[in-house]
Coordinates of C-alpha atoms in Angstrom, one line a residue:
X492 CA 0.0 0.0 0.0
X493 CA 2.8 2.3 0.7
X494 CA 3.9 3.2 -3.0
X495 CA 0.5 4.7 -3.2
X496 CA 0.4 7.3 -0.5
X497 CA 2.5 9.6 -2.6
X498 CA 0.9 8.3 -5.6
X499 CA -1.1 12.1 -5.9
X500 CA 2.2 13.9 -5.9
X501 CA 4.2 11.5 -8.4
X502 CA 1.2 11.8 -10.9
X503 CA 1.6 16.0 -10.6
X504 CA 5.4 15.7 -10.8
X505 CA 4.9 13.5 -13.7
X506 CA 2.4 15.6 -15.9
X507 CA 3.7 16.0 -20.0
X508 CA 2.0 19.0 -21.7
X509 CA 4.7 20.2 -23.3
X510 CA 4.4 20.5 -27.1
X511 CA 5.0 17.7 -29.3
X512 CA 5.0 15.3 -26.3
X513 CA 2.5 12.2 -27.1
X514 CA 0.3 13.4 -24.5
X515 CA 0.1 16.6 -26.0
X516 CA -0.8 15.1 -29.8
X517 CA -3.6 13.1 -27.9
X518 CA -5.3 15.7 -25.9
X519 CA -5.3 17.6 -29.3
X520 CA -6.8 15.0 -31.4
X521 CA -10.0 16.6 -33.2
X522 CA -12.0 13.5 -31.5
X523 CA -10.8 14.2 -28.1
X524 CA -12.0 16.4 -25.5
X525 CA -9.3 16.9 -22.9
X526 CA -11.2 18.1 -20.5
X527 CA -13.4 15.2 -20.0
X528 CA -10.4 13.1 -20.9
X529 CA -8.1 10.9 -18.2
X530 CA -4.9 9.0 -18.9
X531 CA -2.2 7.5 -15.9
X532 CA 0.7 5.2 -16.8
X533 CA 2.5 4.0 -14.3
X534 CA 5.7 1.7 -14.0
X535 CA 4.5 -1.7 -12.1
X536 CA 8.3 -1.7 -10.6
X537 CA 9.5 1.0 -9.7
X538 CA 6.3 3.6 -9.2
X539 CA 7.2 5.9 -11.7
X540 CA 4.3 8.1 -13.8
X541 CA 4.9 7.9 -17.3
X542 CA 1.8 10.2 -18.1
X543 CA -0.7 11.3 -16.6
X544 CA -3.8 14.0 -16.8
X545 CA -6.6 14.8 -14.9
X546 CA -5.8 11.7 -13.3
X547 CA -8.1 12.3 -10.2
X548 CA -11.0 13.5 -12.5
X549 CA -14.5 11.6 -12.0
X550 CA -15.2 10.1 -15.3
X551 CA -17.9 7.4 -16.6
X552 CA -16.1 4.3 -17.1
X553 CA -18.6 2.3 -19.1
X554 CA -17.5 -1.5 -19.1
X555 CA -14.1 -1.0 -17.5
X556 CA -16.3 -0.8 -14.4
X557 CA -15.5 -4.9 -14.5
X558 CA -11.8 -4.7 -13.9
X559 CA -13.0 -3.5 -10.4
X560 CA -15.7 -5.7 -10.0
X561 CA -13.8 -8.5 -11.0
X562 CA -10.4 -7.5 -8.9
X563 CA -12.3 -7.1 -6.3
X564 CA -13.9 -10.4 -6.5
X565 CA -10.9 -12.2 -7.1
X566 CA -9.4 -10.8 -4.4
X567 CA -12.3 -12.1 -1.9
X568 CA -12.9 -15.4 -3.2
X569 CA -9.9 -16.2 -5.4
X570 CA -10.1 -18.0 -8.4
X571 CA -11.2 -21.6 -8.0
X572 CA -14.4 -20.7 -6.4
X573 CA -18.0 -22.1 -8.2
X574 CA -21.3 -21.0 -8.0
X575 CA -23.7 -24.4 -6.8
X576 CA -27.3 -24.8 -8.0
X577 CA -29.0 -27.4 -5.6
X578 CA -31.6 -29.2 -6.4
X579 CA -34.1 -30.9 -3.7
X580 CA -37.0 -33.2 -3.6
X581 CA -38.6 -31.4 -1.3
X582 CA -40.9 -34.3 0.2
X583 CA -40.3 -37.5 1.1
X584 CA -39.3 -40.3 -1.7
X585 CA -41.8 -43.2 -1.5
X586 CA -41.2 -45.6 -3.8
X587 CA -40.6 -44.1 -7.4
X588 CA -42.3 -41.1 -6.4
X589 CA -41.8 -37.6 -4.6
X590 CA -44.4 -36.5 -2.4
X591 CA -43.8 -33.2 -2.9
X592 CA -42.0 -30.3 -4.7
X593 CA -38.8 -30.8 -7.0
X594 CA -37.0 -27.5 -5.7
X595 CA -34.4 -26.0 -7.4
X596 CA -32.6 -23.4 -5.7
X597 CA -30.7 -20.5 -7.6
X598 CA -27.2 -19.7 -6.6
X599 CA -27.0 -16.9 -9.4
X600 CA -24.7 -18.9 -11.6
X601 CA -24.7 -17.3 -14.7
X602 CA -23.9 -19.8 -17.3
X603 CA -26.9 -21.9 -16.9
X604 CA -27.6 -23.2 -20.5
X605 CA -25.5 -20.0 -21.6
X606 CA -24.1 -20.6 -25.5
X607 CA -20.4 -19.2 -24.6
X608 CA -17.9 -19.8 -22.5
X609 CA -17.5 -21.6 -20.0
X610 CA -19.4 -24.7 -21.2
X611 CA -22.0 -25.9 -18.0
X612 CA -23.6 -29.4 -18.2
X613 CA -26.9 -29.2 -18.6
X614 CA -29.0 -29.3 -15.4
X615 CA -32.1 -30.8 -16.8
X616 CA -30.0 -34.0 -18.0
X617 CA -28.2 -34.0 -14.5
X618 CA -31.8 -33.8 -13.2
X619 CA -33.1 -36.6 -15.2
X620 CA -30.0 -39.1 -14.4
X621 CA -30.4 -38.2 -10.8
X622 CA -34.4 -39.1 -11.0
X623 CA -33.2 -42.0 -12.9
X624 CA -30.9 -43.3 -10.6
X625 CA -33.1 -43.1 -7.6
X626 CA -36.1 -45.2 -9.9
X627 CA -38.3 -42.1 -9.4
X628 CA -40.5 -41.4 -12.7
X629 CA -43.4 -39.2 -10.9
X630 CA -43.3 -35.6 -9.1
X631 CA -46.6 -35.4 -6.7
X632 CA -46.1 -31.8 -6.1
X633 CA -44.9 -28.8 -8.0
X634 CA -41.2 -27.6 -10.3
X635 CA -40.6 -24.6 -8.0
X636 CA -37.8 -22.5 -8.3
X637 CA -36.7 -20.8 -4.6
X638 CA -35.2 -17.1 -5.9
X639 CA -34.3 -15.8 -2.1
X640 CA -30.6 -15.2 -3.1
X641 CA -30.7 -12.0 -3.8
X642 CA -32.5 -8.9 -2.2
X643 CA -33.6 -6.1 -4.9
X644 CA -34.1 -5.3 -8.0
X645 CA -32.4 -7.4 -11.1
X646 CA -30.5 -4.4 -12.2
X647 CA -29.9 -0.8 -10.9
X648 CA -33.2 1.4 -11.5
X649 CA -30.3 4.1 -13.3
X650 CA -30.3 1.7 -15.9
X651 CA -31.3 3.7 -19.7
X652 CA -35.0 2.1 -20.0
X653 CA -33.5 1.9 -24.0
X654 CA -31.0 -0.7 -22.3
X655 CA -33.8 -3.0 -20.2
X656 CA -35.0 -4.6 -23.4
X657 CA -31.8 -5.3 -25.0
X658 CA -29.8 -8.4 -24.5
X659 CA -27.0 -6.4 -23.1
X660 CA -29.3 -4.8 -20.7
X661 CA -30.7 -8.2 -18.9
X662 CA -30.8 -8.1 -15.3
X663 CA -28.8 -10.7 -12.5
X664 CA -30.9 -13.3 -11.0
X665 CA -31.0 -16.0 -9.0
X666 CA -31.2 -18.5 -11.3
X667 CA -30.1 -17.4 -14.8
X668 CA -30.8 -19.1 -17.5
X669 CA -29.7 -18.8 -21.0
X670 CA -27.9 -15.7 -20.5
X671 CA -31.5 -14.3 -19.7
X672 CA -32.1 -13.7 -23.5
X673 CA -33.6 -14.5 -26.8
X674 CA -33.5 -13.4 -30.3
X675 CA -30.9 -10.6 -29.0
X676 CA -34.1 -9.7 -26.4
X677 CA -34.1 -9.6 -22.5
X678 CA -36.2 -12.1 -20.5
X679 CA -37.4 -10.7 -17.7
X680 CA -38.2 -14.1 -15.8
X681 CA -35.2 -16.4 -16.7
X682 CA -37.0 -19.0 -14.0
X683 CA -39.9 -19.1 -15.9
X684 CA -38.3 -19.9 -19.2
X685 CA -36.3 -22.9 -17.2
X686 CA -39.3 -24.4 -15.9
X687 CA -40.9 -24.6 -19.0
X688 CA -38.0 -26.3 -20.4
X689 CA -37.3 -28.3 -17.4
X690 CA -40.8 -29.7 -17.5
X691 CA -40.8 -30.7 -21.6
X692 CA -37.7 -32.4 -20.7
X693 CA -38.9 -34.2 -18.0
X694 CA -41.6 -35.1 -19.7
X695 CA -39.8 -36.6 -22.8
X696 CA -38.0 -38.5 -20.1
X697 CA -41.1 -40.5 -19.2
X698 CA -41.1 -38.4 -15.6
X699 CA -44.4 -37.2 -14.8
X700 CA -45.1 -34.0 -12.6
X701 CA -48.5 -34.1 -11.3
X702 CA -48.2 -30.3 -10.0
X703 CA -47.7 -27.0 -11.8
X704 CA -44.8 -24.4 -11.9
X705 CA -43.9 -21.8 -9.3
X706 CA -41.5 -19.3 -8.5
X707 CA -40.9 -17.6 -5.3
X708 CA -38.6 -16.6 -2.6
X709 CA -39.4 -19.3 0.1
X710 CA -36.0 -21.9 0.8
X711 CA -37.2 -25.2 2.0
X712 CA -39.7 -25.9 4.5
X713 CA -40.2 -29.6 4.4
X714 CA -37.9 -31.6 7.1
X715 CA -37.9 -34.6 4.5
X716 CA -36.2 -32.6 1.7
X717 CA -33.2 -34.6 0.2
X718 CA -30.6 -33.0 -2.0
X719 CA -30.2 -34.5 -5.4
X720 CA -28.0 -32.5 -7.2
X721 CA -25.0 -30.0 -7.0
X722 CA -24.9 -28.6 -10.4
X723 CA -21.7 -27.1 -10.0
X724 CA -20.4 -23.8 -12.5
X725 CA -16.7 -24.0 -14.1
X726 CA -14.5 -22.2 -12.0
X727 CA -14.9 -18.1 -11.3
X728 CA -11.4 -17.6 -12.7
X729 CA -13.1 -18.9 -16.3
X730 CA -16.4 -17.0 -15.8
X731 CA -14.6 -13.9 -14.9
X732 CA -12.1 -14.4 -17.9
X733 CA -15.2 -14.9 -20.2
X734 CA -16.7 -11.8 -18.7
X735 CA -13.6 -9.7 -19.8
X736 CA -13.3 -11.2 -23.3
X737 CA -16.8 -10.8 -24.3
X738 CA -17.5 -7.8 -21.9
X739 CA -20.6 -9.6 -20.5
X740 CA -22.7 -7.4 -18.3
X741 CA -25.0 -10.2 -17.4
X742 CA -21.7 -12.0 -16.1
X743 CA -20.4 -8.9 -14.3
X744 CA -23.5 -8.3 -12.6
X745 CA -23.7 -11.7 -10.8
X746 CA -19.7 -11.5 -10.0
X747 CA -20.7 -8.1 -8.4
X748 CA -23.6 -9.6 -6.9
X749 CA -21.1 -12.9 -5.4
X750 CA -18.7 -9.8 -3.9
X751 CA -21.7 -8.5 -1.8
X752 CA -22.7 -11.9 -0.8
X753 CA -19.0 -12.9 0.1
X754 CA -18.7 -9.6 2.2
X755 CA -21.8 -10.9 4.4
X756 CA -24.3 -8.4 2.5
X757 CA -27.7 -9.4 1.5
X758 CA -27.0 -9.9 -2.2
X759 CA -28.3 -6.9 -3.6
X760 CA -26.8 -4.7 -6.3
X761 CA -26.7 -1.5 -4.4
X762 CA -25.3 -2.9 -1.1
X763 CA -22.8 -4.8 -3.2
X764 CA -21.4 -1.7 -5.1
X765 CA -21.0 0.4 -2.0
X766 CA -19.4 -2.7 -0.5
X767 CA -16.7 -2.5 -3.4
X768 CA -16.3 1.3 -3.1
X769 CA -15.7 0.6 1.0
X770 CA -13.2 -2.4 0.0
X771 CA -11.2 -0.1 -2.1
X772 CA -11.1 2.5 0.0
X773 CA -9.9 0.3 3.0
X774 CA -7.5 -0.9 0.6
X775 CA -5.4 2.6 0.3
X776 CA -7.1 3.0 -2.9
X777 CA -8.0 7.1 -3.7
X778 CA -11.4 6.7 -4.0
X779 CA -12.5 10.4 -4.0
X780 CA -15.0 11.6 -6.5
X781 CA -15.7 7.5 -7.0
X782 CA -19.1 5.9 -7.7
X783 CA -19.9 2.8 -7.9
X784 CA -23.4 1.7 -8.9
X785 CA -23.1 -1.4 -11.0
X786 CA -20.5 -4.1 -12.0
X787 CA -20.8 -3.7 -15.7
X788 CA -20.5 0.1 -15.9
X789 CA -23.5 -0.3 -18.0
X790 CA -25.5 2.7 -15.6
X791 CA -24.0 6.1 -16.3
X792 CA -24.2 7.2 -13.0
X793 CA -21.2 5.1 -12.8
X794 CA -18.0 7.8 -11.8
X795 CA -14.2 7.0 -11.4
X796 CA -11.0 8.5 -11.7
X797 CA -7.8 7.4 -13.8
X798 CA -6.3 7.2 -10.1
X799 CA -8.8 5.1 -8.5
X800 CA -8.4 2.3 -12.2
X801 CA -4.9 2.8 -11.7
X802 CA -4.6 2.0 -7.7
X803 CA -6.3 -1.5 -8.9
X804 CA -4.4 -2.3 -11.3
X805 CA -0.9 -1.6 -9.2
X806 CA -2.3 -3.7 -6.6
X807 CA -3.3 -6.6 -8.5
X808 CA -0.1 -6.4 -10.6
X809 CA 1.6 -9.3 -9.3
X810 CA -1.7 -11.4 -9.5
X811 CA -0.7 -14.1 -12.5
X812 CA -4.7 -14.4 -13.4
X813 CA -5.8 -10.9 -13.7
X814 CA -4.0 -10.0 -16.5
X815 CA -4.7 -13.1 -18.3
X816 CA -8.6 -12.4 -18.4
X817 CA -8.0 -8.9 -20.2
X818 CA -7.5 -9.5 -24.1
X819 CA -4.5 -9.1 -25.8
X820 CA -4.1 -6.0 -28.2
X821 CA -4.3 -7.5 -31.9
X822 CA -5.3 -10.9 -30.6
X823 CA -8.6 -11.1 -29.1
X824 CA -11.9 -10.2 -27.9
X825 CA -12.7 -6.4 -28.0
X826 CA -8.7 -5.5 -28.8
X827 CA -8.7 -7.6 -31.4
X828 CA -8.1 -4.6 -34.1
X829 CA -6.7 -2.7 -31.7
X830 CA -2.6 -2.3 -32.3
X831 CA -2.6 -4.5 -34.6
X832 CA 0.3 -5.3 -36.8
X833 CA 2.1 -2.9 -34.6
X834 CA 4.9 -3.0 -32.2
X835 CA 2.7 -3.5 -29.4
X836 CA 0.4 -6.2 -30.9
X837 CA 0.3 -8.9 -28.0
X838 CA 2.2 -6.8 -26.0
X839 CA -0.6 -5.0 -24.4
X840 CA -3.7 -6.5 -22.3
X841 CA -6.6 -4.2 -21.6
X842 CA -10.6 -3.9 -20.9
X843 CA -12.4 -1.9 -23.2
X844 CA -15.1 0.3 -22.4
X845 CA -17.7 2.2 -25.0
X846 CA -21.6 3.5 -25.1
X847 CA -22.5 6.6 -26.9
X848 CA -19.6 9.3 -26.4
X849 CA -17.4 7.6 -24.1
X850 CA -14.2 5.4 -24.9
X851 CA -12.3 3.3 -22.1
X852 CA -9.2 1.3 -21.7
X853 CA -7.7 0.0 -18.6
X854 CA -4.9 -3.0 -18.1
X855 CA -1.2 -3.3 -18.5
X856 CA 1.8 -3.3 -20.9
X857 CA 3.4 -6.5 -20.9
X858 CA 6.5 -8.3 -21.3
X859 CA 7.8 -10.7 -23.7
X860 CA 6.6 -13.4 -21.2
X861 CA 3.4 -11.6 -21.1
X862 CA 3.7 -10.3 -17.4
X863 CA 2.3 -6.6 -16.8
X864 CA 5.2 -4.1 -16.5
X865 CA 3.3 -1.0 -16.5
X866 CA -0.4 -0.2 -16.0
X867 CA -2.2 2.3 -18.0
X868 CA -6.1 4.1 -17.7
X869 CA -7.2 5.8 -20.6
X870 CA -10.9 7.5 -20.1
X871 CA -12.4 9.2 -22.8
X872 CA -15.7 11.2 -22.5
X873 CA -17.9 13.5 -24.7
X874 CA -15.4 11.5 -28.0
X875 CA -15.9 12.8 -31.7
X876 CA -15.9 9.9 -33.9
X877 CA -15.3 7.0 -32.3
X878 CA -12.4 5.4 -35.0
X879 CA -10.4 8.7 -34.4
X880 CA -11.0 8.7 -30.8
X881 CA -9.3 5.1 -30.9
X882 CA -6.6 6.2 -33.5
X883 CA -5.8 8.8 -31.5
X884 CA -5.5 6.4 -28.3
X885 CA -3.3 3.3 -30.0
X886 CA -0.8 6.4 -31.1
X887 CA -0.4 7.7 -27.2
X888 CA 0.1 4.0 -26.2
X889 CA 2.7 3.5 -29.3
X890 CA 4.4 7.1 -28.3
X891 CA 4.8 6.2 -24.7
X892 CA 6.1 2.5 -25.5
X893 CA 8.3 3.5 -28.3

């Protein structure tokens, strides 16, 4: 923590604005708007600034609001933990039949039938070869999904209502299902579409449920219940390198959501982010001026400063996974175009972030064994065309690491 107490006073003894500088050529790209603009690079080693400018500015971050959601995460779980999605008979077993509910009890894992990365088995087949197993082919009560994980709303009410409908704009649930979307289209009640396939399957399987299908947020009451399954999600380590790659806000939201759960809070979005913004701050972060309202920067009430990216990215430095989920300049995911066929191609790892006016990078420049030797924070608000404003980004990055 120490190298960041004189952090403020390095970054002002380390401002370039003289002419001809690459900072200077950036701030006067057409597309840029310096005022509302950010950039800090710092040395990993040694502390030093490289550049920096209005480095303690509040900015909106758009979707490199997930480096903090997912340092922070990774810090409090580490990277090997899973979410679990139990299953119950929720009755007593008599013969080949339950005498009750089949409960299935969300643990907010997010790639629940989901079509990318990380592969999950599918639950209703686990389901089926569990019933299977046990000789039971009829269900006297009811498919009831318990959604008590999490207090709140599915997603922050600053959310655009233009963003709600979209695929990109689906909220975190407690059982998610499909990435809680179809034909590019939000679904507002993920559970609802699982039961419904849950029950044709079982069906097909020659397993008969006598009662309907409910949702609700009531755990198990019934002293008979038996667990039948653990459906168990890849690692978080994959689910948070997924999230980076693809910039998934559905994926980011639940790893936020996991934080405020692992911190002992209700589960809730809001009580999560302000647990985030307290974590960082007890962490010798600067937080001042910071805002944290979601774990997807998809809410542009989001605010952070160059300083506060930065602070993360020095303290999780040394950690061989971080890095690794950011995609490589040239190579992959949203940097795939970026710096390519340039010196720095593969030799830069960051986390875009872009909605209307705003461009984002934050992550390191690495090494020729791919280990971060400096982190940089580029924040770009109220941007002119968005090609230039990314031209004029990949030449600072190639001025600085010439």
């Amino acid at each position: 923590m120490k190298r960041y107490i004189l952090l403020s006073i390095l970054i002002l003894a380390a401002t370039l604005t003289y002419a001809g500088s690459p900072l200077d050529r950036f701030l006067k790209s057409k597309s840029i708007s310096a005022g509302s603009t950010a950039v800090l690079v710092q040395d990993l080693k040694t502390g030093d600034v490289l550049m920096s400018h209005n480095a303690d500015r509040p900015l909106l971050p758009a979707s490199i609001m997930k480096t903090v959601t997912i340092a922070g995460l990774l810090q409090e779980k580490g990277p090997d933990e899973r979410f679990h999605t139990m299953v119950f008979a929720d009755g007593p077993i008599e013969g080949n039949r339950i005498e009750g509910d089949l409960l299935i009890v969300g643990g907010g894992d997010p790639t629940l039938g989901a079509n990318c990365a990380p592969e999950s088995a599918d639950i209703a087949e686990e389901i089926i070869a569990v019933l299977r197993h046990k000789g039971i082919d009829t269900i006297n009560g009811n498919l009831r999904v318990d959604t008590s994980l999490y207090e709140g709303p599915s997603c922050p009410p600053s959310w655009a209502a233009g963003d709600l409908n979209e695929a990109y704009g689906t909220g975190s649930h407690a059982l998610n299902f499909r990435r809680n979307a179809s034909g590019g289209r939000a679904v507002k009640n993920p559970e609802s579409v699982f039961l419904s396939y849950l029950s044709t399957r079982l069906q097909g399987a020659g397993i008969k449920v006598n009662g309907g299908m409910t949702t609700e947020r009531k755990n198990i009451t019934d002293k008979d219940a038996t667990l039948l399954l653990d459906h168990v999600s890849d690692k978080y380590a994959e689910v948070m390198r997924s999230c980076m790659m693809r910039s998934d806000n559905l994926f980011a939201e639940t790893l936020l959501r996991a934080f405020g759960l692992a911190r002992g809070k209700d589960g809730s979005t809001s009580a999560a982010a302000d647990e985030m913004l307290d974590y960082w701050t007890q962490a010798g972060i600067p937080t001042k001026g910071v805002t944290i309202i979601d774990g997807s920067g998809l809410s542009r009430s989001n605010r952070v400063t160059a300083a506060f990216i930065n602070g993360i990215l020095q303290t999780m430095g040394d950690n061989d996974e971080y890095a690794s989920f950011m995609p490589l300049a040239g190579q992959e995911g949203t940097l795939s175009e970026f710096l390519k066929d340039t010196p720095l191609d593969a030799y830069v790892a960051m986390k875009t972030g872009s909605m209307k006016g705003i461009q984002c990078y934050a992550g390191y420049k690495l090494d020729e064994q791919f280990a971060p030797t400096h982190s940089i924070v580029i924040i770009m608000n109220d941007i002119g065309p968005r090609g230039a404003a990314r031209k004029a980004a990949e030449d600072l990055l190639l001025g600085i690491f010439n």
